[in-house]
Tab-separated table of C-alpha atoms in Angstrom:
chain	number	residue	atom	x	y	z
J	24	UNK	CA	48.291	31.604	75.241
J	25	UNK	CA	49.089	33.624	78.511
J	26	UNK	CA	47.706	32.365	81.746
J	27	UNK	CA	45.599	34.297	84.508
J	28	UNK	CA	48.479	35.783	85.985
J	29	UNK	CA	50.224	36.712	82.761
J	30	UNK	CA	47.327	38.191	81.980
J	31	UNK	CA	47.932	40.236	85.675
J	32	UNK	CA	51.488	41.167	84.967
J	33	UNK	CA	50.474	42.112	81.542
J	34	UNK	CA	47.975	44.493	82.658
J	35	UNK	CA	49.978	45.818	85.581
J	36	UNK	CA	52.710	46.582	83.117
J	37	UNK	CA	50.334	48.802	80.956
J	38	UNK	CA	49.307	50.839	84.034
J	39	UNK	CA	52.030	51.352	85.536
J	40	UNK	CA	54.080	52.475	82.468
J	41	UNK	CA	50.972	55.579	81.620
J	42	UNK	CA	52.557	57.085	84.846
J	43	UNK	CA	55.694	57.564	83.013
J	44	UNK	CA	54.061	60.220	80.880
J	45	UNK	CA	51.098	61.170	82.880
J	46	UNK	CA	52.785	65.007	84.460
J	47	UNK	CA	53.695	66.531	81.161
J	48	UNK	CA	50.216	65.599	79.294
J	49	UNK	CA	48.273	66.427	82.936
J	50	UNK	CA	50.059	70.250	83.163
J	51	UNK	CA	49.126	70.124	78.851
J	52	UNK	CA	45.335	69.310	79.325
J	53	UNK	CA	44.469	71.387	82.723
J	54	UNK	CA	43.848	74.442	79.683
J	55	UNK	CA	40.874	75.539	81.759
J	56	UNK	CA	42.351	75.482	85.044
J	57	UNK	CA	45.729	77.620	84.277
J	58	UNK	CA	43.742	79.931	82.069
J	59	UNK	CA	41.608	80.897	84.884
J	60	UNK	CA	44.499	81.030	87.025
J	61	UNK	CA	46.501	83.197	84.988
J	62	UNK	CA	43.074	85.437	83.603
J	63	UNK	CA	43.566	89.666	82.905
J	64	UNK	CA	42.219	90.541	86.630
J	65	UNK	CA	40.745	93.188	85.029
J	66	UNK	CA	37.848	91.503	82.421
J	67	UNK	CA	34.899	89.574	83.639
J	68	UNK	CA	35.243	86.100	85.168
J	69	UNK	CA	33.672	84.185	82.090
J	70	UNK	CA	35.253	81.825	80.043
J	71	UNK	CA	34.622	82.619	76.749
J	72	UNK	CA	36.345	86.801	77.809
J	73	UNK	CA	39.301	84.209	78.742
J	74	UNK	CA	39.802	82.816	75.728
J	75	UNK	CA	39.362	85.516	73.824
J	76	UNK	CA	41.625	87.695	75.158
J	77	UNK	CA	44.538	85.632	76.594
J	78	UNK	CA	47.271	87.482	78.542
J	79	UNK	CA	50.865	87.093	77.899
J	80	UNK	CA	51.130	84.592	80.973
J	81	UNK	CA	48.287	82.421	79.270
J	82	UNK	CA	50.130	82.611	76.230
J	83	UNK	CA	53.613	81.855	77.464
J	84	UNK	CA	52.134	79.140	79.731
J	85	UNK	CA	52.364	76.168	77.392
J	86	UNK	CA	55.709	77.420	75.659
J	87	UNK	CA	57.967	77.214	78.935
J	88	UNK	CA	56.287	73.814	80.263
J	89	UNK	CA	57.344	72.500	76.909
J	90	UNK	CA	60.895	73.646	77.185
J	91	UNK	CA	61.200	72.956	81.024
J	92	UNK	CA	59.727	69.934	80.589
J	93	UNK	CA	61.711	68.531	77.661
J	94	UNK	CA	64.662	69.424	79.334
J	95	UNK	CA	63.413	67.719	82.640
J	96	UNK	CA	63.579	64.682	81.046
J	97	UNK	CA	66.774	64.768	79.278
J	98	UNK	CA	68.570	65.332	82.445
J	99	UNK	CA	66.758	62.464	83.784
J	100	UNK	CA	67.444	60.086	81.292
J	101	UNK	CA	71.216	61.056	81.163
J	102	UNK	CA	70.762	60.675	85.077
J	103	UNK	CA	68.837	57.009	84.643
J	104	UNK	CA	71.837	55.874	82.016
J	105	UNK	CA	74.779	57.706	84.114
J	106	UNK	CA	73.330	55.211	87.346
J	107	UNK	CA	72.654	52.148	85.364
J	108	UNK	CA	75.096	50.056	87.392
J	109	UNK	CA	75.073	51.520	90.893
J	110	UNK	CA	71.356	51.996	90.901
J	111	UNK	CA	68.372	49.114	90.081
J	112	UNK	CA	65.167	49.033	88.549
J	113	UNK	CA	62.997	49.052	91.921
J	114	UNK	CA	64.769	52.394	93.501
J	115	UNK	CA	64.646	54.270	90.553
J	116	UNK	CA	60.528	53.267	89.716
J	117	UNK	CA	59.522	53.533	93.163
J	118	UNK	CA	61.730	57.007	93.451
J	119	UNK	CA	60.112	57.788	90.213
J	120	UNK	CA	56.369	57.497	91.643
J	121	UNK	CA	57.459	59.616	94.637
J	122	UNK	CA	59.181	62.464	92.733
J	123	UNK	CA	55.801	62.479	91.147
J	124	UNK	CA	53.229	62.267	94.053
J	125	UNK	CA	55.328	65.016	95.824
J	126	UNK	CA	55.026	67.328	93.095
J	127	UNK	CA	51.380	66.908	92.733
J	128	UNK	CA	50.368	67.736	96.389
J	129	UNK	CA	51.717	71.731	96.102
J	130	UNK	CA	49.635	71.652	92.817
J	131	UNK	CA	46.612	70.487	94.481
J	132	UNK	CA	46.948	73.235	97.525
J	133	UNK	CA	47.566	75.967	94.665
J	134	UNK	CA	43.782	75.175	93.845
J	135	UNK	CA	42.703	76.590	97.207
J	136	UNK	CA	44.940	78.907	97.353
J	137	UNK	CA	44.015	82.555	95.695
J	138	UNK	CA	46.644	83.256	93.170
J	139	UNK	CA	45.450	86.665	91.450
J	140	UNK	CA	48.073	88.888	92.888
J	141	UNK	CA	50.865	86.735	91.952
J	142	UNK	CA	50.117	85.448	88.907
J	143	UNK	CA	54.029	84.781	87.363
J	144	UNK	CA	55.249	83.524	90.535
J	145	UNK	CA	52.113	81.181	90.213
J	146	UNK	CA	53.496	80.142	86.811
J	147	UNK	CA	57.167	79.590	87.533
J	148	UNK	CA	56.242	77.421	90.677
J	149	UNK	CA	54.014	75.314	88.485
J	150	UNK	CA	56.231	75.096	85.753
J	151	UNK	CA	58.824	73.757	88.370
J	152	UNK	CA	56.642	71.603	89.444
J	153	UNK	CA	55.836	70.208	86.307
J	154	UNK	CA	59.967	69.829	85.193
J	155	UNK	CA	60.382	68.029	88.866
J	156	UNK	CA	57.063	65.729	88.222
J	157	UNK	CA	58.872	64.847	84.729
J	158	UNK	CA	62.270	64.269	85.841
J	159	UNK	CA	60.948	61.573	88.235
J	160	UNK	CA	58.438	60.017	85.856
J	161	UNK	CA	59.948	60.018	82.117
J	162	UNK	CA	63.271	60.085	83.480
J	163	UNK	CA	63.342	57.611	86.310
J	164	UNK	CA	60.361	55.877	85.803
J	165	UNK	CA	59.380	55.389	82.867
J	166	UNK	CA	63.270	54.652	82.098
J	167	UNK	CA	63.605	52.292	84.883
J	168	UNK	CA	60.433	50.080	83.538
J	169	UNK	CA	61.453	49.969	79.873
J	170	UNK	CA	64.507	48.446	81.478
J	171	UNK	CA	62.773	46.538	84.063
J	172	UNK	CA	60.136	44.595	81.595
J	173	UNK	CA	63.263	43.906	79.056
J	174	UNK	CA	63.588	41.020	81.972
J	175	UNK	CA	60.251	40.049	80.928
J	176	UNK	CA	59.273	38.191	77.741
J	177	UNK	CA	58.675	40.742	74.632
J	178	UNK	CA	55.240	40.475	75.219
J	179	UNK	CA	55.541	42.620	78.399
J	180	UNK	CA	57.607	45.363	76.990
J	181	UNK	CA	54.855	45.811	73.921
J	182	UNK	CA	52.534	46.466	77.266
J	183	UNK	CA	55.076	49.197	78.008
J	184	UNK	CA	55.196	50.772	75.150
J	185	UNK	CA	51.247	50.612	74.792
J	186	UNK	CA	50.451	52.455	78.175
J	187	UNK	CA	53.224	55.053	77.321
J	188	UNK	CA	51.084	55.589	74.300
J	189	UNK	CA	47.864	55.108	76.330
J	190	UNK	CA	48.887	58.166	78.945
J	191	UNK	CA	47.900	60.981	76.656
J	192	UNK	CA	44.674	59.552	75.774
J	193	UNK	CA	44.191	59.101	79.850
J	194	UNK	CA	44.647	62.863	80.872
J	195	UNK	CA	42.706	64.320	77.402
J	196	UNK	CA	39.894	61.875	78.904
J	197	UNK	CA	40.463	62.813	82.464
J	198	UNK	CA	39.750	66.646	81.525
J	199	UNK	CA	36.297	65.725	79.451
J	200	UNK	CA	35.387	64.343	82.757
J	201	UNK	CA	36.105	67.293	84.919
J	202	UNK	CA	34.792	69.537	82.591
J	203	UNK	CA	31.816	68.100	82.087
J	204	UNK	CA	31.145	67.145	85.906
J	205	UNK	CA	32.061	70.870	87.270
J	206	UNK	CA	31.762	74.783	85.058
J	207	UNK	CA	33.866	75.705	88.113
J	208	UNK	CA	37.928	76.471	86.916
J	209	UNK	CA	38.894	75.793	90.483
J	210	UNK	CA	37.095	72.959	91.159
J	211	UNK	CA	37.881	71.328	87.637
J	212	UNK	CA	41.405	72.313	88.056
J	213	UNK	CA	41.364	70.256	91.936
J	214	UNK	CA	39.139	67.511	90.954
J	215	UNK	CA	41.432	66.687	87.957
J	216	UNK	CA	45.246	66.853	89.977
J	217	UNK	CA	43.534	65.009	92.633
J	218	UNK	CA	42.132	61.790	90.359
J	219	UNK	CA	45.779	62.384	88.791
J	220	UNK	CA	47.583	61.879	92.666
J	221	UNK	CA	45.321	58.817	93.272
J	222	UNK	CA	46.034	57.082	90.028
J	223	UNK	CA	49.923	57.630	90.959
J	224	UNK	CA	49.191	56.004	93.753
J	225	UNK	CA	47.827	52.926	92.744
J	226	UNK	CA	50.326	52.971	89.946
J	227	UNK	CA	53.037	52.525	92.836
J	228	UNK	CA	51.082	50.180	95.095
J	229	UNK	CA	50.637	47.871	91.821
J	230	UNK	CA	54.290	48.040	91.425
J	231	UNK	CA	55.351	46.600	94.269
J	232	UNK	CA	52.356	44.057	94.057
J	233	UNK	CA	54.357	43.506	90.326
J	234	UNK	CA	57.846	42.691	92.116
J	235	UNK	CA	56.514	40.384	95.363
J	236	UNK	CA	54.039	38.356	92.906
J	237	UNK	CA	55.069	34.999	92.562
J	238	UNK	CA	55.451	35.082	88.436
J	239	UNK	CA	57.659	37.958	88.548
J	240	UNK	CA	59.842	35.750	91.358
J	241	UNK	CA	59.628	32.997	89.454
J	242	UNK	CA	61.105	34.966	86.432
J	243	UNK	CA	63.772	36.677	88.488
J	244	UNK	CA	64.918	33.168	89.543
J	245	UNK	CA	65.009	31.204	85.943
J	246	UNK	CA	67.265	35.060	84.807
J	247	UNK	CA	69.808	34.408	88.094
J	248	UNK	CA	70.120	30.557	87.495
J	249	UNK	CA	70.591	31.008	83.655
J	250	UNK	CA	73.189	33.800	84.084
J	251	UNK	CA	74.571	31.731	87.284
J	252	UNK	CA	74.854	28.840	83.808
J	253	UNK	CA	76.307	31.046	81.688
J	254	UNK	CA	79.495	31.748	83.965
J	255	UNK	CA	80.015	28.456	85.204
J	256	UNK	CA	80.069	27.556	81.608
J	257	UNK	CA	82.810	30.159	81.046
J	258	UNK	CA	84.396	29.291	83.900
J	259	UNK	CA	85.272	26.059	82.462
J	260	UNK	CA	86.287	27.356	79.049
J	261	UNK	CA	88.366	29.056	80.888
J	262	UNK	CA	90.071	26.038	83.201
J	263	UNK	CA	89.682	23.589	79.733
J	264	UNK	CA	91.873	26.006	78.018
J	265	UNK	CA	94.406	27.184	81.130
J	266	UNK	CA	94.511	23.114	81.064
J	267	UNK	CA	95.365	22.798	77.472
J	268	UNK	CA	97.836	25.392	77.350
J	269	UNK	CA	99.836	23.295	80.395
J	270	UNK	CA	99.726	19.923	78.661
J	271	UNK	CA	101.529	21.628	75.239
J	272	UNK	CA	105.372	20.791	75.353
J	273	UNK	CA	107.355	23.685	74.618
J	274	UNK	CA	109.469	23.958	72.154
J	275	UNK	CA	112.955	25.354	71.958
J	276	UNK	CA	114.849	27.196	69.368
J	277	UNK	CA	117.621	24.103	69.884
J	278	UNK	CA	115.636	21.890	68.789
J	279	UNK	CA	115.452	23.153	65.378
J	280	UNK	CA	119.428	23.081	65.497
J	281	UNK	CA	122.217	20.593	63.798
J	282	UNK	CA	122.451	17.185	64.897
J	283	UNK	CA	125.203	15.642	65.947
């Protein structure tokens, strides 16, 4: 049975690790937003002449943030496993959040911003956007925790795993909400990123609540005292044996030889 604070780091875990995932299902689910965004200039503004005649931008749209994306995070997990050693959990999470926030506050001013006259440029930016929001999150992040909560009991990577699973669910939710609280694109499209930037936030001001609280210390300690064990207890293999091997006589090929 896990205790209140278990319970804490449990939850905190879960959170945290939907942030690993969140940018690639947020650019997915804002369909309203970038279909307005990238609309024929010519037709009506109305939602249903948007969808029913998409333009080749609309169509492309989710085809190259798949691909960017997908290759976003393979060069940041080859990036997370090439810096295993020289970099630790806490840079590459809390660099991970960042890489994330940053990319969301150009998305956010795009919403103010009329677009109409530049509608590809519009698209590659946000595409970029989206492949730099997903290196730091799937690569760095959500890398770095999976690594970070193997320190943990199991029970705490299952919470990993769970919120990583949990993060698609999150976004397809946070778009009913917009949707059904605005008919405006724009609006939707700015209300949405912006929820998206504050739950980032919190995600990274509850990780570094998750390092400083005293069961995570306390679990850092017991995993330096038992690998501090560990090596003394080679250590004196090691001088038992270098012991043993001086207290063996040698023997010499003479003493195999005729006596006299």
């Amino acid at each position: 049975m896990m205790t209140t604070n278990e319970y804490l780091i449990y939850i905190a875990f879960l959170l945290i690790s939907t942030t690993g995932l969140l940018p690639w299902n947020l650019f997915m689910n804002a369909h309203e937003y970038f279909n307005y965004k990238l609309r024929n200039m010519t037709d009506s503004v109305d939602n249903e002449t948007i969808l029913s005649n998409p333009t080749e931008l609309q169509r492309s749209y989710e085809g190259w943030l798949t691909i960017t994306s997908g290759i976003s995070c393979l060069f940041g997990s080859l990036f997370n496993f090439l810096t295993t050693e020289r970099l630790n959990h806490n840079f590459r999470i809390i660099f991970g959040h960042i890489f994330v926030f940053l990319s969301l506050i150009p998305t956010i001013l795009f919403t103010f911003v009329c677009t109409d006259y530049v509608q590809e440029l519009f698209l590659w930016l946000s595409v970029l956007l989206a492949a730099v929001a997903c290196f730091g999150s799937a690569g760095l992040l959500g890398c770095g925790l999976l690594g970070y909560s193997a320190r943990f009991p199991a029970v705490y990577m299952q919470a990993v795993m769970l919120g990583q699973s949990f993060a698609g669910i999150l976004t397809s939710l946070l778009s009913i909400f917009c949707q059904a609280f605005t008919s405006n694109s724009l609006l939707n499209g700015r209300l949405y990123f912006a929820i998206a930037m504050i739950w980032t936030l919190a995600s990274g001001v509850l990780y570094i609540w998750l390092i400083k609280s005293p069961h995570t210390i306390a679990v850092m300690n017991t995993e330096v005292n038992e690998s501090s064990r560990v090596e003394q207890n080679r250590n004196l293999l090691l001088d038992t044996d270098d012991v043993t091997d001086g207290l063996q006589p040698e023997v010499s090929d003479d003493s195999f030889g005729p006596q006299i």
